[in-house]
mmCIF file of C-alpha atoms in Angstrom:
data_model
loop_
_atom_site.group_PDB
_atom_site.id
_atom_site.type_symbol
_atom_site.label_atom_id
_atom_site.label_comp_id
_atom_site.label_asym_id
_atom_site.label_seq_id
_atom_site.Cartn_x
_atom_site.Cartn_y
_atom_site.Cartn_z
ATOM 1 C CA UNK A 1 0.000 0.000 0.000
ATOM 2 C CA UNK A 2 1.560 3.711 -0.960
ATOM 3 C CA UNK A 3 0.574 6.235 1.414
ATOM 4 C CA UNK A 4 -1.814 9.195 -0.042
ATOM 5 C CA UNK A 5 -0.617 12.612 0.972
ATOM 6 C CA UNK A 6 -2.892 13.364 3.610
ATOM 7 C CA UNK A 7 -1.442 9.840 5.616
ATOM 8 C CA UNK A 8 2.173 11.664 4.785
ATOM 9 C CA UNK A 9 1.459 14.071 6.931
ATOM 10 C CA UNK A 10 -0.366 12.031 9.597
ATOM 11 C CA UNK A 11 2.613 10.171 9.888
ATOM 12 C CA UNK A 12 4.848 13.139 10.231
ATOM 13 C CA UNK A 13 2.647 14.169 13.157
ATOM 14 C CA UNK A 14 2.849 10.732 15.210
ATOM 15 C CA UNK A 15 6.955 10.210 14.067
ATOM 16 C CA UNK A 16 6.478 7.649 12.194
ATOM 17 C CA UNK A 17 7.934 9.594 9.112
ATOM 18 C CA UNK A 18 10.724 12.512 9.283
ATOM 19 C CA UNK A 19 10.978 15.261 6.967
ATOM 20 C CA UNK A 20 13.280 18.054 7.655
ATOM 21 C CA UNK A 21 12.047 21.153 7.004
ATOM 22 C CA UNK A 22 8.766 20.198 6.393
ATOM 23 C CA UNK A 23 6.581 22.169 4.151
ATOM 24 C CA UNK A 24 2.573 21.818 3.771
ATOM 25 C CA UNK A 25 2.180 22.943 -0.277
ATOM 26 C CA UNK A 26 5.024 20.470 -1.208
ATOM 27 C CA UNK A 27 2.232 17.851 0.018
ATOM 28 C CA UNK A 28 1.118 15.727 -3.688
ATOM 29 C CA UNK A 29 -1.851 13.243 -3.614
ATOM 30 C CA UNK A 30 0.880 10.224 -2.849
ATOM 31 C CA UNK A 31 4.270 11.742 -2.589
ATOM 32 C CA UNK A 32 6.149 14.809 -1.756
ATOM 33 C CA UNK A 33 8.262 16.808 -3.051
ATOM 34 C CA UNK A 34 11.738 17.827 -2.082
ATOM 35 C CA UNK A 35 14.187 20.018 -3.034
ATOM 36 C CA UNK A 36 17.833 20.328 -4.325
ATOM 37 C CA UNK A 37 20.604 21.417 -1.792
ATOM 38 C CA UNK A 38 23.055 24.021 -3.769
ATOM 39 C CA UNK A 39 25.969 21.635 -3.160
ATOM 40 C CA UNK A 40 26.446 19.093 -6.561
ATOM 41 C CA UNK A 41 29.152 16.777 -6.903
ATOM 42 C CA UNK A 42 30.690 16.205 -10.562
ATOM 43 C CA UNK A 43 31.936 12.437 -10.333
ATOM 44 C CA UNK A 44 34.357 10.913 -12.136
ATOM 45 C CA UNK A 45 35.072 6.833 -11.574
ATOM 46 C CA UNK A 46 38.867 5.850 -12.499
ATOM 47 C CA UNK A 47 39.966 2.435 -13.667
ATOM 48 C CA UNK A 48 39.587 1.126 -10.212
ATOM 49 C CA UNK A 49 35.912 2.386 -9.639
ATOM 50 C CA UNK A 50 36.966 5.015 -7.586
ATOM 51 C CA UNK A 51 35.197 8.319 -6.972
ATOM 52 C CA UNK A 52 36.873 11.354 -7.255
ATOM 53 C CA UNK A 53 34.781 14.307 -7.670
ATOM 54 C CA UNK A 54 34.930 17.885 -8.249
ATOM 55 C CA UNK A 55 32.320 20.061 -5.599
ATOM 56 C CA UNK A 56 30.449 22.343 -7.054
ATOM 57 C CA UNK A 57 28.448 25.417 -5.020
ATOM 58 C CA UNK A 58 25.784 26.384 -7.412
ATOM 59 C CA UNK A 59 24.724 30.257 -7.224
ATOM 60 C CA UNK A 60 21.518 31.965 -8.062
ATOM 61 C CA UNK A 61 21.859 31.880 -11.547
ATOM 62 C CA UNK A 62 22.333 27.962 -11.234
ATOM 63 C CA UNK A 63 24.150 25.567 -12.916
ATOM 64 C CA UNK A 64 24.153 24.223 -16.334
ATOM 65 C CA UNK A 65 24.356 19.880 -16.286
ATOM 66 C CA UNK A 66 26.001 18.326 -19.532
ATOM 67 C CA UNK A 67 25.089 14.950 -20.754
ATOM 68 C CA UNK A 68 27.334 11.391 -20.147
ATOM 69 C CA UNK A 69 28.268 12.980 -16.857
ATOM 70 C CA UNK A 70 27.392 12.012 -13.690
ATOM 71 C CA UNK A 71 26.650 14.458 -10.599
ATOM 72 C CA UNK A 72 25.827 13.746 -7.238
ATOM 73 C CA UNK A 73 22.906 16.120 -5.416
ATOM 74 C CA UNK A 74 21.415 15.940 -2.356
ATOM 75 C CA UNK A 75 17.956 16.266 -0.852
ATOM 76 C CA UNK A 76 18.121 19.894 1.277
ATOM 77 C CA UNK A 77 15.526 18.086 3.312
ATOM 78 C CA UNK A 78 16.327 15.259 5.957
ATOM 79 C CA UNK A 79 14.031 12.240 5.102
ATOM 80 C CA UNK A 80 13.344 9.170 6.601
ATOM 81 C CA UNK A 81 11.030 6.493 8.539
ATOM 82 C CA UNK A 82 10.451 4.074 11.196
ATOM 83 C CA UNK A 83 7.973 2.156 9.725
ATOM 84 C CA UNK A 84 7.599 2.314 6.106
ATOM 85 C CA UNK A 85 9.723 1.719 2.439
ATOM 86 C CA UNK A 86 10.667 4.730 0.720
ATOM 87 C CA UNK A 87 11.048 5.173 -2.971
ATOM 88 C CA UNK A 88 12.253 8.186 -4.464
ATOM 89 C CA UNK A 89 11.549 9.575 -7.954
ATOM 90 C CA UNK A 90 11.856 12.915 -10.320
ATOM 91 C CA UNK A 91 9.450 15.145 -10.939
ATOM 92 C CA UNK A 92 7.119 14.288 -14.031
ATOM 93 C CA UNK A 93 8.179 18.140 -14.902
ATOM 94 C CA UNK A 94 11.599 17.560 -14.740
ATOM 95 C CA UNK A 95 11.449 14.634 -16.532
ATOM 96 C CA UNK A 96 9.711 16.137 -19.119
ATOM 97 C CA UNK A 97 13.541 18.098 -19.286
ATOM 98 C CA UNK A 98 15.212 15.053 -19.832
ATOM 99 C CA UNK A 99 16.438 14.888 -16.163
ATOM 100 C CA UNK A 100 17.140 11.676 -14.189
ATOM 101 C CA UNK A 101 16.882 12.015 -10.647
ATOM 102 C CA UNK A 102 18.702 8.357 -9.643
ATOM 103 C CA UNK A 103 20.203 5.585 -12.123
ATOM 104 C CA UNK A 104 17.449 2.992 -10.807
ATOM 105 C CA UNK A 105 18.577 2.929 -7.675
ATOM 106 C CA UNK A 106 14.997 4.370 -6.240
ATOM 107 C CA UNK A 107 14.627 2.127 -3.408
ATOM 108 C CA UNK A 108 15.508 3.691 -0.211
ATOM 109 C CA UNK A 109 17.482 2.380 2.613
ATOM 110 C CA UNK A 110 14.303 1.962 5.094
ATOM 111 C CA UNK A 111 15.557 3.040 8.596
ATOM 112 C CA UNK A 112 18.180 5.545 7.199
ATOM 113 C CA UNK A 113 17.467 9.167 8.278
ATOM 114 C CA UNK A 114 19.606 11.381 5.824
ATOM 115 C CA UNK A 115 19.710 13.690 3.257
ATOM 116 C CA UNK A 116 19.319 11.638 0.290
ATOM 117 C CA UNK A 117 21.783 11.531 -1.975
ATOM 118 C CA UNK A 118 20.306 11.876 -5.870
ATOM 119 C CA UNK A 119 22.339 10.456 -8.873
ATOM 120 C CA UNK A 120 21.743 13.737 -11.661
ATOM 121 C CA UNK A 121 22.016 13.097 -15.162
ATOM 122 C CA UNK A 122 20.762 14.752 -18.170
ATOM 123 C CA UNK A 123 19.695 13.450 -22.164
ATOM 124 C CA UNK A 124 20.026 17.551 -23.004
ATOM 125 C CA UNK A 125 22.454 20.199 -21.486
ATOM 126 C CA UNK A 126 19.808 21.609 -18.231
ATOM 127 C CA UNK A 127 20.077 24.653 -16.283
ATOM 128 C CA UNK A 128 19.072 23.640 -12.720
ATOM 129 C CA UNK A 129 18.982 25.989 -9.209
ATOM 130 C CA UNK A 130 19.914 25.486 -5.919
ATOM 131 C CA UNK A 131 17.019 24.653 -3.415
ATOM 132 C CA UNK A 132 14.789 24.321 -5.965
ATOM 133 C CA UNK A 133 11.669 21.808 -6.302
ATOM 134 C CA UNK A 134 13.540 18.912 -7.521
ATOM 135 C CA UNK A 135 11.917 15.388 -7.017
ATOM 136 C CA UNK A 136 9.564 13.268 -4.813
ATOM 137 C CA UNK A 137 9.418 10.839 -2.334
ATOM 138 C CA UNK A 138 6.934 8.471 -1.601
ATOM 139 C CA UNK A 139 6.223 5.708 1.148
ATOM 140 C CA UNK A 140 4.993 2.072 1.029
ATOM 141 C CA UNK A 141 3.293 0.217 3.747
ATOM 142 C CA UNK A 142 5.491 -2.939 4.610
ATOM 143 C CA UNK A 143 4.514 -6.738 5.189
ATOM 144 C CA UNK A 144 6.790 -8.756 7.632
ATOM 145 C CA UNK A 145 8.919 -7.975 10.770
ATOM 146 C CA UNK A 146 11.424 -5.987 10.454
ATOM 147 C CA UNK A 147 15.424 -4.403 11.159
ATOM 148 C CA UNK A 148 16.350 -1.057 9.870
ATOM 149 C CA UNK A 149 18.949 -0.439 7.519
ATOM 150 C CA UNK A 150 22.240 -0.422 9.620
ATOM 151 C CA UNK A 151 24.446 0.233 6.576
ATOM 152 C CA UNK A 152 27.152 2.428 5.146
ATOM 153 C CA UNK A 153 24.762 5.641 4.178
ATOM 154 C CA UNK A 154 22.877 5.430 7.473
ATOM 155 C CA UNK A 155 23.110 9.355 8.709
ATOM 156 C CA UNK A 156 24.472 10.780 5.033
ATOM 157 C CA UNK A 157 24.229 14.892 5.036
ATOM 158 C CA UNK A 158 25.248 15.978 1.565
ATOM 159 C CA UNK A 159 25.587 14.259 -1.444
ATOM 160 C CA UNK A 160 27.975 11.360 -0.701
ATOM 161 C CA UNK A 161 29.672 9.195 -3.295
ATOM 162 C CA UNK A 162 29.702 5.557 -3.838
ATOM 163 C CA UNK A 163 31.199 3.953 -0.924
ATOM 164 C CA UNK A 164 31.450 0.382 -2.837
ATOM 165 C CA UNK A 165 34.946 -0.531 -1.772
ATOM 166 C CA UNK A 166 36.537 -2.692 -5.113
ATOM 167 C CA UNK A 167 40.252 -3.545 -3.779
ATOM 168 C CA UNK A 168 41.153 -6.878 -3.829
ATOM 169 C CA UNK A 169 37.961 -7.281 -5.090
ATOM 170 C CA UNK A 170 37.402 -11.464 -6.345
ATOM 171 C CA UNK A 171 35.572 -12.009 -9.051
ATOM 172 C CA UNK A 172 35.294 -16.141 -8.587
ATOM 173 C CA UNK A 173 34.365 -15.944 -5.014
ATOM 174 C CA UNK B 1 -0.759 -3.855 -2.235
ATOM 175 C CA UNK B 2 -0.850 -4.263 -6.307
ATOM 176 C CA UNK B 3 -3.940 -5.071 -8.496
ATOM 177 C CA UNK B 4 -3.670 -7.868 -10.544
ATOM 178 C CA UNK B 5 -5.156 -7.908 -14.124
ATOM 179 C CA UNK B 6 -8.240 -9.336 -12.645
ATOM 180 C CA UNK B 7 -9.010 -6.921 -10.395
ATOM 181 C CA UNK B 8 -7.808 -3.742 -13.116
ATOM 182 C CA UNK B 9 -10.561 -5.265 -15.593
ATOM 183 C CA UNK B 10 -12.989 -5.212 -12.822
ATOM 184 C CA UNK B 11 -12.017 -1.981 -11.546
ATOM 185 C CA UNK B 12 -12.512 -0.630 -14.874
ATOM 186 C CA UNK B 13 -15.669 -2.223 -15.178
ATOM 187 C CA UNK B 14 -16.987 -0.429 -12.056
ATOM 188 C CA UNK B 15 -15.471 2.472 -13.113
ATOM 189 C CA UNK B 16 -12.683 2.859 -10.651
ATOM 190 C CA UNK B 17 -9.815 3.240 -13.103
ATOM 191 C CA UNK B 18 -10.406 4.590 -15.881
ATOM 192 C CA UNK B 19 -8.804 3.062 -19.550
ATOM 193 C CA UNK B 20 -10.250 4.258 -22.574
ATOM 194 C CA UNK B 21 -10.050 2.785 -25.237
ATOM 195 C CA UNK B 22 -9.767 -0.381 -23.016
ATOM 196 C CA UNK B 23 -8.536 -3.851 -24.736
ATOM 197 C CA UNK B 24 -9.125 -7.176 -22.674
ATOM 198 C CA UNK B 25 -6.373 -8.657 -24.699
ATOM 199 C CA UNK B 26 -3.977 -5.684 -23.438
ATOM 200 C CA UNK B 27 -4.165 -6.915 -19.688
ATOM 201 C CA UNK B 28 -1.335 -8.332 -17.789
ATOM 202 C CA UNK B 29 -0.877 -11.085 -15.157
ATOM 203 C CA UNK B 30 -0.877 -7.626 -12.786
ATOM 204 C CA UNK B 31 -0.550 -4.709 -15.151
ATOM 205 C CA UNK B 32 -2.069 -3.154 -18.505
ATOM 206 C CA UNK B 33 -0.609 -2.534 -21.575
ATOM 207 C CA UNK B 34 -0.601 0.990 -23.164
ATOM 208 C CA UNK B 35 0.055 2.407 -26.343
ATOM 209 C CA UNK B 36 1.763 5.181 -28.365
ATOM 210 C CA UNK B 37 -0.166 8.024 -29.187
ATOM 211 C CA UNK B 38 0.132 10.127 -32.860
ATOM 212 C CA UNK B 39 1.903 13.219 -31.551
ATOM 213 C CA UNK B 40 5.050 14.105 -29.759
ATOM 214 C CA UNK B 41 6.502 17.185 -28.681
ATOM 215 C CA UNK B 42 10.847 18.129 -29.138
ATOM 216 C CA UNK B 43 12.455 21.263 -27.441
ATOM 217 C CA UNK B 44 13.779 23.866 -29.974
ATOM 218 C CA UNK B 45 16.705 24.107 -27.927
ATOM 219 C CA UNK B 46 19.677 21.937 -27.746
ATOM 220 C CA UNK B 47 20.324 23.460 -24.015
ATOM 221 C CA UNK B 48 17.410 23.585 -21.346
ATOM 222 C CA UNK B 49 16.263 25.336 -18.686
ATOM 223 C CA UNK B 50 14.170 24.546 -15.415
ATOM 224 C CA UNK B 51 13.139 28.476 -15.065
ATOM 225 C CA UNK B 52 12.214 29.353 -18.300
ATOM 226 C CA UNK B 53 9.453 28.219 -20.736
ATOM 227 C CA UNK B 54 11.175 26.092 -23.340
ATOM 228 C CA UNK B 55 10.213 26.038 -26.726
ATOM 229 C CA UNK B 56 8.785 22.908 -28.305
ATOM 230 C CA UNK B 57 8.369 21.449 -31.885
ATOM 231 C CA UNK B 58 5.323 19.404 -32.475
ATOM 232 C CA UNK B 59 5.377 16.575 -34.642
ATOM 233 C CA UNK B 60 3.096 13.710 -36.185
ATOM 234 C CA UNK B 61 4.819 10.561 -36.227
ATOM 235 C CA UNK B 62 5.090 9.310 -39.271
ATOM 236 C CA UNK B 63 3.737 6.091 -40.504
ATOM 237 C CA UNK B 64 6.805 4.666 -41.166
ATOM 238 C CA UNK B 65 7.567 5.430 -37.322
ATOM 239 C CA UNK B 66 10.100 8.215 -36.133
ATOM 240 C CA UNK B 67 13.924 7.458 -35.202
ATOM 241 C CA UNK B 68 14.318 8.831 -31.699
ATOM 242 C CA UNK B 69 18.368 10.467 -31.457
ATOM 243 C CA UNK B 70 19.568 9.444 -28.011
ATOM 244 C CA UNK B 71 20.527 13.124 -27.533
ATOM 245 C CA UNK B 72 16.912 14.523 -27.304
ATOM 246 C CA UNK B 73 14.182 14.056 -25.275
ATOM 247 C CA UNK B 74 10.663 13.520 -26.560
ATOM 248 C CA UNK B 75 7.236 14.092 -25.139
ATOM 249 C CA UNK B 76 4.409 11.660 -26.542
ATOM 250 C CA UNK B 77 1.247 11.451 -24.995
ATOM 251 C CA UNK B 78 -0.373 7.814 -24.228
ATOM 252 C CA UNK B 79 -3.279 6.737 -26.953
ATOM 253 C CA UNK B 80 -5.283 6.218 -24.134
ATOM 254 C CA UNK B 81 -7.448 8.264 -21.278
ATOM 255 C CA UNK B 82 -6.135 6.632 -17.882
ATOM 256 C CA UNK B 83 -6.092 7.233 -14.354
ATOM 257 C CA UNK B 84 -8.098 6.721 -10.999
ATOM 258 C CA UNK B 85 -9.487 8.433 -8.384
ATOM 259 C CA UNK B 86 -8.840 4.832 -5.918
ATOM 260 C CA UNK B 87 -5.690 3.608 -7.174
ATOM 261 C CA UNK B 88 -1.801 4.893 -7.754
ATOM 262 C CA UNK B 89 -0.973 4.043 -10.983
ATOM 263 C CA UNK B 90 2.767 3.262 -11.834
ATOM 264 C CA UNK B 91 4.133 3.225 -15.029
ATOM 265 C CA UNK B 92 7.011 1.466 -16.538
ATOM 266 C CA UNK B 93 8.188 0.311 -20.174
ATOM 267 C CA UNK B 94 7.402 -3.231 -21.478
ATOM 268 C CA UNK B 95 10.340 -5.328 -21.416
ATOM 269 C CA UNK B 96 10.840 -5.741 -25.060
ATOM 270 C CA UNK B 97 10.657 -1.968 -25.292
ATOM 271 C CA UNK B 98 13.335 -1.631 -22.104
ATOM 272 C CA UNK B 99 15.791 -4.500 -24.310
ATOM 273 C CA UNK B 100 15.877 -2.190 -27.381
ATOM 274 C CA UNK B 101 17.021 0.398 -24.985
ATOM 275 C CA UNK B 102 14.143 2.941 -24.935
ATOM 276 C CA UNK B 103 12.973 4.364 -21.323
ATOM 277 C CA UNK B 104 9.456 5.857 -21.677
ATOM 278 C CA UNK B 105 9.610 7.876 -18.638
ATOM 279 C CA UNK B 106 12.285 10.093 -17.063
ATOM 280 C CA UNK B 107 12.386 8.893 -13.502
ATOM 281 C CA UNK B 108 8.822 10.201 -13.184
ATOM 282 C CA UNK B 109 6.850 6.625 -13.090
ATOM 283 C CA UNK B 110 4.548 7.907 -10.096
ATOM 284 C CA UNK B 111 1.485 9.594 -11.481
ATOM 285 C CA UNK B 112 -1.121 11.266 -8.939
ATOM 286 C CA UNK B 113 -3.855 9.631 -7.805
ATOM 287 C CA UNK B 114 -7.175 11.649 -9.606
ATOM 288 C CA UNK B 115 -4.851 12.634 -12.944
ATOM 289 C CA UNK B 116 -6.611 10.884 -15.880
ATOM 290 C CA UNK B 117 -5.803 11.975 -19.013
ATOM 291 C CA UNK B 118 -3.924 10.459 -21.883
ATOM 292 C CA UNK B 119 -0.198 10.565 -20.205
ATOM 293 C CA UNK B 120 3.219 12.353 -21.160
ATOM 294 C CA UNK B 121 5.453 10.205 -21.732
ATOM 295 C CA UNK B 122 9.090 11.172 -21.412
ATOM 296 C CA UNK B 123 11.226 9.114 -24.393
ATOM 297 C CA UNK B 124 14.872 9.123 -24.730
ATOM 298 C CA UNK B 125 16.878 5.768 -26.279
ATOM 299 C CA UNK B 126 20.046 5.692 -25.686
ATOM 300 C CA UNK B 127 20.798 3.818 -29.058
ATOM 301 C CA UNK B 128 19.099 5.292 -32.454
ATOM 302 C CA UNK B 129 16.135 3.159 -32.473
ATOM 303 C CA UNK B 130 12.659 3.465 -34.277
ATOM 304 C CA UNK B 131 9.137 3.825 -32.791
ATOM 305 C CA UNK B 132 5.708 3.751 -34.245
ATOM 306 C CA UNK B 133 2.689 5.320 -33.375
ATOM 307 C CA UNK B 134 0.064 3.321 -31.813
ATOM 308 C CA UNK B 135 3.130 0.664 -30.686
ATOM 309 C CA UNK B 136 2.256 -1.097 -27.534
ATOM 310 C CA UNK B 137 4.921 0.732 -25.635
ATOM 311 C CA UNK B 138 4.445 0.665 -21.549
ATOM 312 C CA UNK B 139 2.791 -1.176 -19.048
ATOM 313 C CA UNK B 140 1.020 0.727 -15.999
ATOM 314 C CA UNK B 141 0.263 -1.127 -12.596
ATOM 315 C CA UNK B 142 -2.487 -0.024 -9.682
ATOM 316 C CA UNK B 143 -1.356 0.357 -6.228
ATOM 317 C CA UNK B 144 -3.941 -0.319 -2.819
ATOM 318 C CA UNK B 145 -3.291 3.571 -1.245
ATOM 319 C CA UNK B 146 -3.233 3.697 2.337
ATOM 320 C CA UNK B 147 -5.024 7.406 4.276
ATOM 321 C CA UNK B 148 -7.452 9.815 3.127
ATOM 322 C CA UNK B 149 -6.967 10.806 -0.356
ATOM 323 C CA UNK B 150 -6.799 13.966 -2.087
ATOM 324 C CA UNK B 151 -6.911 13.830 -5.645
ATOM 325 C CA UNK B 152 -4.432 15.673 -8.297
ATOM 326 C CA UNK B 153 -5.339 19.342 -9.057
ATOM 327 C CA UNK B 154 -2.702 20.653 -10.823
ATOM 328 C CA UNK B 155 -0.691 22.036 -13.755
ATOM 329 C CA UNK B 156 -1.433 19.436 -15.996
ATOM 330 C CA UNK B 157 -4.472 18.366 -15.577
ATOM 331 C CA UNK B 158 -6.891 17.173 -18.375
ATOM 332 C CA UNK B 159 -4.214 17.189 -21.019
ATOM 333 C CA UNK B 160 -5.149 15.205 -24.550
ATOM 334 C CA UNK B 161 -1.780 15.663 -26.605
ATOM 335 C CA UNK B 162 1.733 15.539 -25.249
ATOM 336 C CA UNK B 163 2.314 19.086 -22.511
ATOM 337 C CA UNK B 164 6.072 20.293 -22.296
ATOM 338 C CA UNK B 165 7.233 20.938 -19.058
ATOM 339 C CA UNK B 166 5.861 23.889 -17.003
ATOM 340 C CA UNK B 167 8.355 23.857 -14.554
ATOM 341 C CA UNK B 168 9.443 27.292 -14.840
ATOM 342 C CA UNK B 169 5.636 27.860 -13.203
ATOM 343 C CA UNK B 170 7.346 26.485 -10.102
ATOM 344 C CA UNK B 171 10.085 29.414 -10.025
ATOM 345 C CA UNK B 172 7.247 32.387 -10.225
ATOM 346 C CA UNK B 173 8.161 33.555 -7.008
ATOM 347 C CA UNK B 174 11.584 33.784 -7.418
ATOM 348 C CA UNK B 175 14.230 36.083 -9.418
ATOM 349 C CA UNK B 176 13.918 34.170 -12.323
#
């Protein structure tokens, strides 16, 4: 079962669901919207599948996203639950830009509480701003018991790059 | 909780989704087929912006189907009327559409509960590949909503052809 807006904020109320700042018009019919922190990293993976990255502060006048490049943003609010699954999408008119908001990784890690980390890319060059509207969230009843995702991105503030660790890494285990 | 084709026929019987034209042979173990529509929208402009009203071209597809250029994105409305006021619909390309490498949305699968219209659809391939109107191109599922509901009432409501984005409406009350 996906939550309609209304139980979104019904949740927020008894703690079942944290969203930090919360904001009553960003409320959809079953999701809600967050927005973009000004802070964007511009990834680049070497040979060895690291991460380096170049950090980019984007101003007022925003900043312009090329395509076959990858950049890490991050949700300005702090989201996340006790109770239910989280997936997180774009906004349908954002997508309508050409703008990916995550490389179908939309499943969220249920019992993190972070600012989520979104994986940017474009199909067409796109100016984008800083704390502006940028995607949704929405949250799924579960079925079973339950322990909350103890892993590697638990408390993430900021966009945070892959922490996939690929020395000594064997293939044929 | 997700419908399963049973339940969307019946649901559409009762009138609590709404597909139109509606197919029996276009149902799914738990989704529904959808097709193509006729027309589909390009931006003038090479480079885009979220603040500002973008241009668009609007084309026919052709007959002989149109070859999408993985560096564009295109806007195509669904042939069909759908949504609910009950259910979330998801939407999601058919597998033999995914294996030729063509998304049909942009990360933007979730679609408001009470939005029923014929769809945008957000294309981009990321080979050349070639698509025909009226091509059985996506599949969208029902989802069992949990809370009151409120139902969609906003910018693009009760479209019939492909709408561009109007996210620059977002930025009204800022500089830009």
């Amino acid at each position: 079962m996906i939550l309609t807006g209304p139980e979104i904020e019904h949740s927020l109320k008894w703690g079942d669901i944290t969203i930090e700042p919360f904001n009553k018009a960003q409320v959809n019919p079953n999701s809600y919207n967050f927005c973009l922190l000004p802070t964007i990293l511009k990834v680049s993976i070497n040979e060895n599948n690291q991460s380096s990255y170049e950090t980019i502060e984007m101003k007022e006048e925003g900043y312009v996203l090329m395509p076959h490049v990858l950049y890490l943003g991050a949700t300005k609010e702090i989201i996340g639950t006790k109770n239910f699954a989280m997936t997180l999408l774009g906004k349908s008119s954002l997508g309508r830009l050409g703008l990916f908001l995550n490389a179908t990784a939309d499943l969220g890690h249920f019992g993190s509480v972070s600012q989520w980390t979104l994986e940017l890319s474009v199909v067409q060059p796109l100016r984008i701003y800083p704390n502006m509207e940028i995607g949704q969230i929405a949250f799924w009843a579960q079925q079973g018991s339950f322990t909350g995702y103890q892993g590697k991105y638990l408390k993430d503030l900021g966009p945070k790059t892959s922490k996939e660790d690929f020395t000594n890494y064997d293939s044929n285990r | 909780m997700i419908l399963t084709g049973e339940q969307i026929e019946k649901s559409v019987g009762n009138g609590e989704i709404v597909i139109e034209p509606f197919e029996k042979n276009q149902i799914g173990p738990n989704s529904y087929d959808f097709k193509l529509g006729d027309k589909c929208l390009i931006y003038k402009n090479t480079e885009l912006d979220a603040a500002k009203d973008n241009e668009v071209i609007e084309i026919e597809i052709p007959d002989d189907g149109l070859l999408l250029d993985p560096n564009k994105v295109y806007l195509i409305n669904t042939f069909e009327t759908m949504g609910s006021n009950n259910y979330v619909p998801v939407i999601r390309g058919r597998s033999s559409i995914g294996r030729l490498g063509i998304f049909i949305d942009i990360t933007a699968d979730l679609i408001d509960l009470g939005s029923i219209n014929k769809w945008t659809l957000q294309l981009h391939s990321v080979m050349p590949v070639k698509i025909y109107k009226r091509m059985l191109i996506g599949q969208v599922t029902f989802w069992v909503t949990k809370g009151d509901k409120i139902l969609y009432n906003g910018k693009y409501k009760n479209h019939e052809s492909p709408v561009k984005s109007f996210s620059h409406k977002d930025f009204k009350n800022t500089s830009q």
